[in-house]
Amino acid sequence: MFLSCFLFKNLSMGQAFGCLQVDQSNVIIREHFGKFDDVLEPGCHCLPWCLGYQVAGGLSLRVQQLDVRCETKTKDNVFVTVVASVQYRAVADKASDAFYRLTNTREQIQSYVFDVIRASVPKLNLDAVFEQKNDIAKAVEDELEKAMSTYGYEIVQTLIVDIEPDPHVKRAMNEINAAARMRVAANDKAEADKILQIKKAEGEAESKYLSGLGIARQRQAIVDGLRDSVLAFSENVPGTTAKDVMDMVLVTQYFDTMKEIGASSKSSSVFIPHGPGAVRDVASQIREGLLQAQSLKS
């Protein structure tokens, strides 16, 4: 607004004195008795108003930008607002066409942008609109270039700067994305738990296997030790048999066990009625087991 007022103020002063100054990147349309006469380029020009010459108006040759917001619907019935930025400028060689042939340049450009976007976006799904925004911008630019070149304007560039779906749709898309990521995270967590369970089971199996080997070796050592003890006692004490030695060993272990149970202050063992005579039966059972083990080993 300030530029226009300043320009026409200078024009009025120039016409009053019969001369005119045109600023850089601007042109002035000169008429002679209401008919187009010439395009005045930047510099100083003579304007004899007394001979019927006058200034019809000015035109800027600078690049201008128009932002157009267009609401339309995609193929999957989602309403979106597409924001297109159109950069254009008047061509100096066609300044007369740009000045006389269009009443409102910005509205004309906006109409073409609406037409192309509303013809292109409804053919695409919402995801495809985001992926092919450059193709949409190229279609808008080609249509504008073809239409506006006849009016003396050049389309410098057309950009699709924003695509805004309905807020509810945008929220739903974010929730879908979040749910998909949560599903992937749950699968990964379940796979990790599975690996831990497998490793734990393998560790328990290995532990039980090694524990079984230890118990087997312990029992084998006990059997070997008792055998050596019986043989040594029989050799050192003439007249004793292996049965006598085993009875003595079992009685000794019996009393050692009773001593350990009684020595514990926190013992909660329950004793049932029994007597030393029961040791004989226990001894015979253990002896039979040891003899069976030795026979199986041999």
Coordinates of N, CA, C and O in Angstrom, one line a residue, residues 54-167:
Q54 N -0.5 10.3 -20.8 CA -0.7 10.1 -19.4 C -0.3 8.7 -19.0 O -0.1 7.9 -19.8
V55 N -0.1 8.6 -17.7 CA 0.3 7.3 -17.1 C -1.0 6.5 -16.7 O -1.8 7.0 -15.9
A56 N -1.1 5.3 -17.2 CA -2.2 4.4 -16.9 C -2.0 3.7 -15.5 O -3.0 3.4 -14.8
G57 N -0.8 3.4 -15.2 CA -0.5 2.7 -14.0 C 0.9 2.1 -14.1 O 1.6 2.2 -15.1
G58 N 1.3 1.5 -13.0 CA 2.6 0.8 -12.9 C 2.5 -0.6 -12.7 O 1.5 -1.2 -12.3
L59 N 3.6 -1.3 -12.9 CA 3.7 -2.8 -12.8 C 5.0 -3.2 -12.3 O 6.1 -2.8 -12.8
S60 N 5.0 -4.0 -11.2 CA 6.3 -4.5 -10.6 C 6.8 -5.8 -11.4 O 6.0 -6.6 -11.7
L61 N 8.1 -5.8 -11.6 CA 8.7 -7.0 -12.3 C 9.3 -7.9 -11.3 O 10.0 -8.9 -11.6
R62 N 9.2 -7.7 -10.0 CA 9.7 -8.5 -9.0 C 8.9 -9.8 -8.8 O 7.8 -9.9 -9.1
V63 N 9.6 -10.8 -8.3 CA 9.0 -12.1 -8.0 C 8.0 -11.9 -6.8 O 8.4 -11.4 -5.7
Q64 N 6.8 -12.3 -7.0 CA 5.8 -12.2 -5.9 C 5.3 -13.7 -5.6 O 5.5 -14.6 -6.3
Q65 N 4.8 -13.8 -4.3 CA 4.4 -15.1 -3.9 C 2.9 -15.0 -3.4 O 2.5 -14.1 -2.7
L66 N 2.2 -16.1 -3.8 CA 0.8 -16.2 -3.4 C 0.6 -17.5 -2.7 O 0.9 -18.6 -3.3
D67 N 0.1 -17.5 -1.5 CA -0.2 -18.8 -0.7 C -1.6 -19.1 -0.9 O -2.5 -18.2 -0.5
V68 N -1.9 -20.3 -1.4 CA -3.3 -20.7 -1.6 C -3.6 -21.9 -0.7 O -2.9 -22.9 -0.8
R69 N -4.7 -21.8 0.0 CA -5.2 -22.9 0.9 C -6.4 -23.5 0.2 O -7.4 -22.8 0.0
C70 N -6.3 -24.7 -0.1 CA -7.4 -25.4 -0.9 C -7.9 -26.6 -0.1 O -7.1 -27.5 0.2
E71 N -9.1 -26.7 0.3 CA -9.7 -27.9 1.0 C -10.3 -28.8 0.0 O -11.1 -28.4 -0.9
T72 N -10.0 -30.1 0.1 CA -10.5 -31.1 -0.9 C -10.6 -32.4 -0.2 O -10.2 -32.5 1.0
K73 N -11.0 -33.5 -0.9 CA -11.2 -34.8 -0.3 C -10.3 -35.8 -1.1 O -10.2 -35.7 -2.3
T74 N -9.7 -36.7 -0.4 CA -8.9 -37.8 -1.0 C -9.8 -38.9 -1.4 O -11.0 -39.0 -1.2
K75 N -9.2 -39.9 -2.1 CA -9.9 -41.1 -2.6 C -10.5 -41.9 -1.5 O -11.5 -42.5 -1.7
D76 N -9.8 -41.9 -0.3 CA -10.4 -42.7 0.8 C -11.2 -41.8 1.7 O -11.3 -42.1 2.9
N77 N -11.8 -40.7 1.2 CA -12.8 -39.9 1.8 C -12.3 -39.2 3.1 O -12.9 -39.2 4.2
V78 N -11.1 -38.7 3.0 CA -10.5 -37.9 4.1 C -10.3 -36.5 3.6 O -9.7 -36.2 2.5
F79 N -10.9 -35.5 4.3 CA -10.8 -34.1 4.0 C -9.4 -33.6 4.4 O -9.0 -33.7 5.5
V80 N -8.8 -32.9 3.5 CA -7.4 -32.4 3.7 C -7.4 -30.9 3.2 O -8.2 -30.6 2.3
T81 N -6.5 -30.1 3.8 CA -6.3 -28.8 3.4 C -4.9 -28.7 2.8 O -3.9 -28.9 3.5
V82 N -4.8 -28.4 1.5 CA -3.5 -28.4 0.8 C -3.1 -26.9 0.7 O -3.9 -26.1 0.2
V83 N -1.9 -26.6 1.1 CA -1.4 -25.2 1.0 C -0.3 -25.2 -0.1 O 0.7 -25.9 0.0
A84 N -0.6 -24.4 -1.1 CA 0.3 -24.3 -2.2 C 0.9 -22.8 -2.3 O 0.1 -21.9 -2.1
S85 N 2.2 -22.7 -2.5 CA 2.8 -21.4 -2.7 C 3.3 -21.3 -4.1 O 4.0 -22.1 -4.6
V86 N 2.7 -20.2 -4.8 CA 3.0 -19.9 -6.2 C 3.9 -18.7 -6.2 O 3.5 -17.6 -5.7
Q87 N 5.0 -18.8 -6.9 CA 5.9 -17.7 -7.1 C 5.9 -17.3 -8.6 O 6.1 -18.1 -9.4
Y88 N 5.5 -16.0 -8.8 CA 5.3 -15.6 -10.2 C 5.8 -14.1 -10.3 O 6.1 -13.4 -9.3
R89 N 5.9 -13.7 -11.6 CA 6.3 -12.3 -11.9 C 5.9 -11.9 -13.3 O 5.6 -12.8 -14.1
A90 N 5.7 -10.7 -13.5 CA 5.3 -10.2 -14.8 C 6.5 -10.1 -15.7 O 7.7 -9.8 -15.3
V91 N 6.3 -10.5 -17.0 CA 7.4 -10.5 -18.0 C 7.5 -9.1 -18.6 O 6.5 -8.5 -19.0
A92 N 8.7 -8.5 -18.6 CA 8.9 -7.2 -19.1 C 8.4 -7.0 -20.5 O 7.8 -6.0 -20.9
D93 N 8.7 -8.0 -21.4 CA 8.3 -7.9 -22.8 C 6.8 -8.0 -23.0 O 6.3 -7.6 -24.0
K94 N 6.1 -8.5 -22.0 CA 4.6 -8.6 -22.1 C 3.9 -7.8 -21.0 O 2.9 -8.2 -20.5
A95 N 4.5 -6.7 -20.7 CA 4.0 -5.9 -19.6 C 2.6 -5.4 -19.9 O 1.7 -5.3 -19.1
S96 N 2.3 -5.0 -21.2 CA 1.0 -4.5 -21.6 C -0.1 -5.6 -21.4 O -1.2 -5.3 -20.9
D97 N 0.3 -6.9 -21.7 CA -0.7 -7.9 -21.5 C -1.0 -8.1 -20.0 O -2.1 -8.3 -19.6
A98 N 0.1 -8.1 -19.2 CA -0.1 -8.3 -17.8 C -0.9 -7.2 -17.2 O -1.6 -7.4 -16.2
F99 N -0.8 -6.0 -17.7 CA -1.5 -4.8 -17.2 C -3.0 -4.8 -17.6 O -3.9 -4.5 -16.8
Y100 N -3.2 -5.1 -18.9 CA -4.6 -4.8 -19.5 C -5.5 -6.1 -19.5 O -6.7 -6.0 -19.4
R101 N -4.9 -7.3 -19.6 CA -5.7 -8.5 -19.8 C -6.3 -9.1 -18.5 O -7.2 -9.9 -18.6
L102 N -5.7 -8.8 -17.4 CA -6.2 -9.4 -16.1 C -6.6 -8.3 -15.2 O -5.9 -7.3 -15.0
T103 N -7.8 -8.5 -14.6 CA -8.3 -7.5 -13.6 C -7.7 -7.8 -12.3 O -7.2 -6.9 -11.5
N104 N -7.6 -9.1 -11.9 CA -7.1 -9.5 -10.6 C -6.2 -10.7 -10.8 O -6.7 -11.8 -10.9
T105 N -4.9 -10.5 -10.8 CA -4.0 -11.6 -11.1 C -4.0 -12.7 -10.0 O -4.0 -13.9 -10.3
R106 N -4.1 -12.3 -8.8 CA -4.0 -13.2 -7.7 C -5.2 -14.2 -7.6 O -5.1 -15.4 -7.4
E107 N -6.4 -13.6 -7.9 CA -7.6 -14.4 -7.9 C -7.6 -15.4 -9.1 O -8.1 -16.5 -9.0
Q108 N -7.0 -14.9 -10.2 CA -6.9 -15.8 -11.4 C -6.0 -17.0 -11.1 O -6.3 -18.2 -11.4
I109 N -4.9 -16.7 -10.5 CA -3.9 -17.8 -10.1 C -4.6 -18.8 -9.1 O -4.5 -20.0 -9.2
Q110 N -5.3 -18.2 -8.1 CA -5.9 -19.0 -7.1 C -7.0 -19.9 -7.7 O -7.1 -21.1 -7.3
S111 N -7.7 -19.5 -8.7 CA -8.7 -20.3 -9.4 C -8.1 -21.5 -10.1 O -8.6 -22.6 -10.0
Y112 N -6.9 -21.3 -10.8 CA -6.3 -22.4 -11.4 C -5.7 -23.4 -10.4 O -5.7 -24.6 -10.7
V113 N -5.2 -22.9 -9.3 CA -4.6 -23.8 -8.3 C -5.7 -24.6 -7.7 O -5.6 -25.9 -7.5
F114 N -6.9 -24.0 -7.4 CA -8.0 -24.8 -6.9 C -8.4 -25.9 -7.9 O -8.7 -27.0 -7.5
D115 N -8.5 -25.5 -9.2 CA -8.9 -26.5 -10.2 C -8.0 -27.7 -10.3 O -8.5 -28.8 -10.3
V116 N -6.7 -27.5 -10.3 CA -5.7 -28.6 -10.5 C -5.7 -29.5 -9.2 O -5.7 -30.7 -9.3
I117 N -5.7 -28.8 -8.0 CA -5.6 -29.6 -6.8 C -6.8 -30.5 -6.6 O -6.8 -31.6 -6.3
R118 N -8.0 -29.9 -6.8 CA -9.2 -30.6 -6.7 C -9.5 -31.6 -7.8 O -10.4 -32.5 -7.6
A119 N -8.7 -31.6 -8.8 CA -8.8 -32.6 -9.8 C -7.7 -33.7 -9.6 O -7.9 -34.9 -10.0
S120 N -6.6 -33.4 -8.9 CA -5.6 -34.4 -8.6 C -5.7 -35.2 -7.3 O -5.6 -36.4 -7.3
V121 N -6.0 -34.5 -6.2 CA -6.0 -35.1 -4.9 C -7.1 -36.2 -4.8 O -6.9 -37.2 -4.2
P122 N -8.3 -36.0 -5.3 CA -9.4 -37.0 -5.2 C -9.0 -38.3 -5.8 O -9.7 -39.3 -5.6
K123 N -8.0 -38.4 -6.6 CA -7.6 -39.6 -7.3 C -6.6 -40.4 -6.4 O -6.2 -41.6 -6.8
L124 N -6.2 -39.9 -5.3 CA -5.1 -40.5 -4.5 C -5.6 -40.7 -3.1 O -6.5 -40.0 -2.6
N125 N -5.1 -41.8 -2.4 CA -5.4 -42.0 -1.0 C -4.5 -41.0 -0.2 O -3.6 -40.4 -0.7
L126 N -4.9 -40.9 1.1 CA -4.2 -39.9 1.9 C -2.7 -40.1 2.0 O -1.9 -39.2 1.9
D127 N -2.3 -41.4 2.1 CA -0.8 -41.6 2.2 C -0.1 -41.3 0.9 O 1.0 -40.7 0.8
A128 N -0.8 -41.5 -0.2 CA -0.3 -41.2 -1.6 C -0.2 -39.7 -1.8 O 0.7 -39.2 -2.5
V129 N -1.1 -38.9 -1.2 CA -1.0 -37.5 -1.3 C 0.3 -37.0 -0.7 O 1.0 -36.1 -1.3
F130 N 0.7 -37.5 0.5 CA 1.9 -37.1 1.1 C 3.1 -37.5 0.3 O 4.1 -36.8 0.1
E131 N 3.0 -38.7 -0.3 CA 4.2 -39.3 -1.1 C 4.3 -38.6 -2.4 O 5.5 -38.4 -2.9
Q132 N 3.2 -38.1 -3.0 CA 3.3 -37.6 -4.4 C 3.0 -36.1 -4.4 O 2.5 -35.5 -5.4
K133 N 3.3 -35.4 -3.3 CA 3.1 -33.9 -3.3 C 3.9 -33.2 -4.3 O 3.5 -32.1 -4.9
N134 N 5.1 -33.7 -4.7 CA 5.9 -33.1 -5.7 C 5.2 -33.2 -7.1 O 5.3 -32.3 -7.9
D135 N 4.6 -34.3 -7.3 CA 3.9 -34.5 -8.6 C 2.7 -33.5 -8.7 O 2.4 -33.0 -9.7
I136 N 2.0 -33.4 -7.5 CA 0.9 -32.4 -7.5 C 1.4 -31.0 -7.8 O 0.8 -30.2 -8.6
A137 N 2.5 -30.6 -7.2 CA 3.0 -29.3 -7.4 C 3.4 -29.1 -8.8 O 3.2 -28.0 -9.4
K138 N 4.0 -30.1 -9.5 CA 4.4 -30.1 -10.9 C 3.2 -29.9 -11.8 O 3.2 -29.1 -12.7
A139 N 2.1 -30.6 -11.4 CA 0.9 -30.5 -12.2 C 0.3 -29.0 -12.1 O -0.1 -28.5 -13.1
V140 N 0.3 -28.5 -10.9 CA -0.2 -27.1 -10.7 C 0.7 -26.1 -11.5 O 0.2 -25.2 -12.2
E141 N 2.0 -26.3 -11.4 CA 2.9 -25.4 -12.1 C 2.8 -25.5 -13.6 O 2.8 -24.4 -14.3
D142 N 2.6 -26.7 -14.2 CA 2.4 -26.8 -15.6 C 1.1 -26.1 -16.1 O 1.1 -25.4 -17.1
E143 N 0.1 -26.3 -15.3 CA -1.2 -25.7 -15.7 C -1.2 -24.2 -15.6 O -1.6 -23.5 -16.5
L144 N -0.5 -23.7 -14.6 CA -0.4 -22.2 -14.4 C 0.5 -21.6 -15.5 O 0.2 -20.5 -16.0
E145 N 1.6 -22.3 -15.8 CA 2.5 -21.8 -16.8 C 1.8 -21.7 -18.2 O 2.0 -20.7 -18.9
K146 N 1.0 -22.7 -18.5 CA 0.3 -22.7 -19.8 C -0.8 -21.6 -19.8 O -1.0 -21.0 -20.8
A147 N -1.4 -21.4 -18.7 CA -2.5 -20.4 -18.7 C -2.0 -19.0 -18.5 O -2.5 -18.1 -19.2
M148 N -1.1 -18.7 -17.6 CA -0.7 -17.4 -17.3 C 0.3 -16.8 -18.3 O 0.5 -15.6 -18.3
S149 N 1.0 -17.6 -19.1 CA 1.9 -17.1 -20.1 C 1.2 -16.2 -21.1 O 1.8 -15.3 -21.7
T150 N -0.1 -16.6 -21.4 CA -0.8 -15.8 -22.4 C -1.2 -14.4 -21.8 O -1.6 -13.5 -22.5
Y151 N -1.1 -14.2 -20.5 CA -1.5 -13.0 -19.8 C -0.2 -12.2 -19.4 O -0.3 -11.2 -18.7
G152 N 1.0 -12.6 -19.9 CA 2.2 -11.9 -19.6 C 2.8 -12.2 -18.3 O 3.6 -11.4 -17.8
Y153 N 2.5 -13.3 -17.7 CA 3.1 -13.7 -16.4 C 3.9 -15.0 -16.5 O 3.6 -15.9 -17.3
E154 N 5.0 -15.0 -15.8 CA 5.9 -16.2 -15.7 C 5.7 -16.9 -14.3 O 5.8 -16.2 -13.3
I155 N 5.5 -18.2 -14.3 CA 5.4 -18.9 -13.1 C 6.8 -19.4 -12.7 O 7.4 -20.3 -13.4
V156 N 7.4 -18.8 -11.7 CA 8.8 -19.2 -11.3 C 8.9 -20.6 -10.7 O 9.7 -21.4 -11.1
Q157 N 8.0 -20.8 -9.7 CA 8.0 -22.1 -9.0 C 6.7 -22.3 -8.3 O 6.1 -21.3 -7.8
T158 N 6.3 -23.5 -8.1 CA 5.1 -23.9 -7.4 C 5.4 -24.9 -6.4 O 6.0 -26.0 -6.7
L159 N 5.1 -24.7 -5.1 CA 5.4 -25.7 -4.0 C 4.2 -26.0 -3.3 O 3.3 -25.2 -3.0
I160 N 4.1 -27.3 -2.9 CA 3.1 -27.7 -1.9 C 3.8 -27.7 -0.6 O 4.6 -28.6 -0.2
V161 N 3.5 -26.7 0.2 CA 4.2 -26.5 1.5 C 3.6 -27.2 2.7 O 4.3 -27.4 3.7
D162 N 2.3 -27.6 2.6 CA 1.7 -28.2 3.7 C 0.5 -29.0 3.3 O -0.2 -28.6 2.3
I163 N 0.3 -30.1 4.0 CA -0.9 -31.0 3.8 C -1.5 -31.2 5.1 O -0.9 -31.9 6.0
E164 N -2.7 -30.7 5.4 CA -3.3 -30.8 6.8 C -4.5 -31.6 6.7 O -5.6 -31.1 6.3
P165 N -4.5 -32.9 7.2 CA -5.7 -33.6 7.3 C -6.6 -33.1 8.5 O -6.2 -32.3 9.3
D166 N -7.8 -33.6 8.5 CA -8.7 -33.3 9.6 C -8.0 -33.7 10.9 O -7.4 -34.7 11.0
P167 N -8.2 -32.9 12.0 CA -7.5 -33.2 13.3 C -7.9 -34.6 13.8 O -7.0 -35.3 14.4

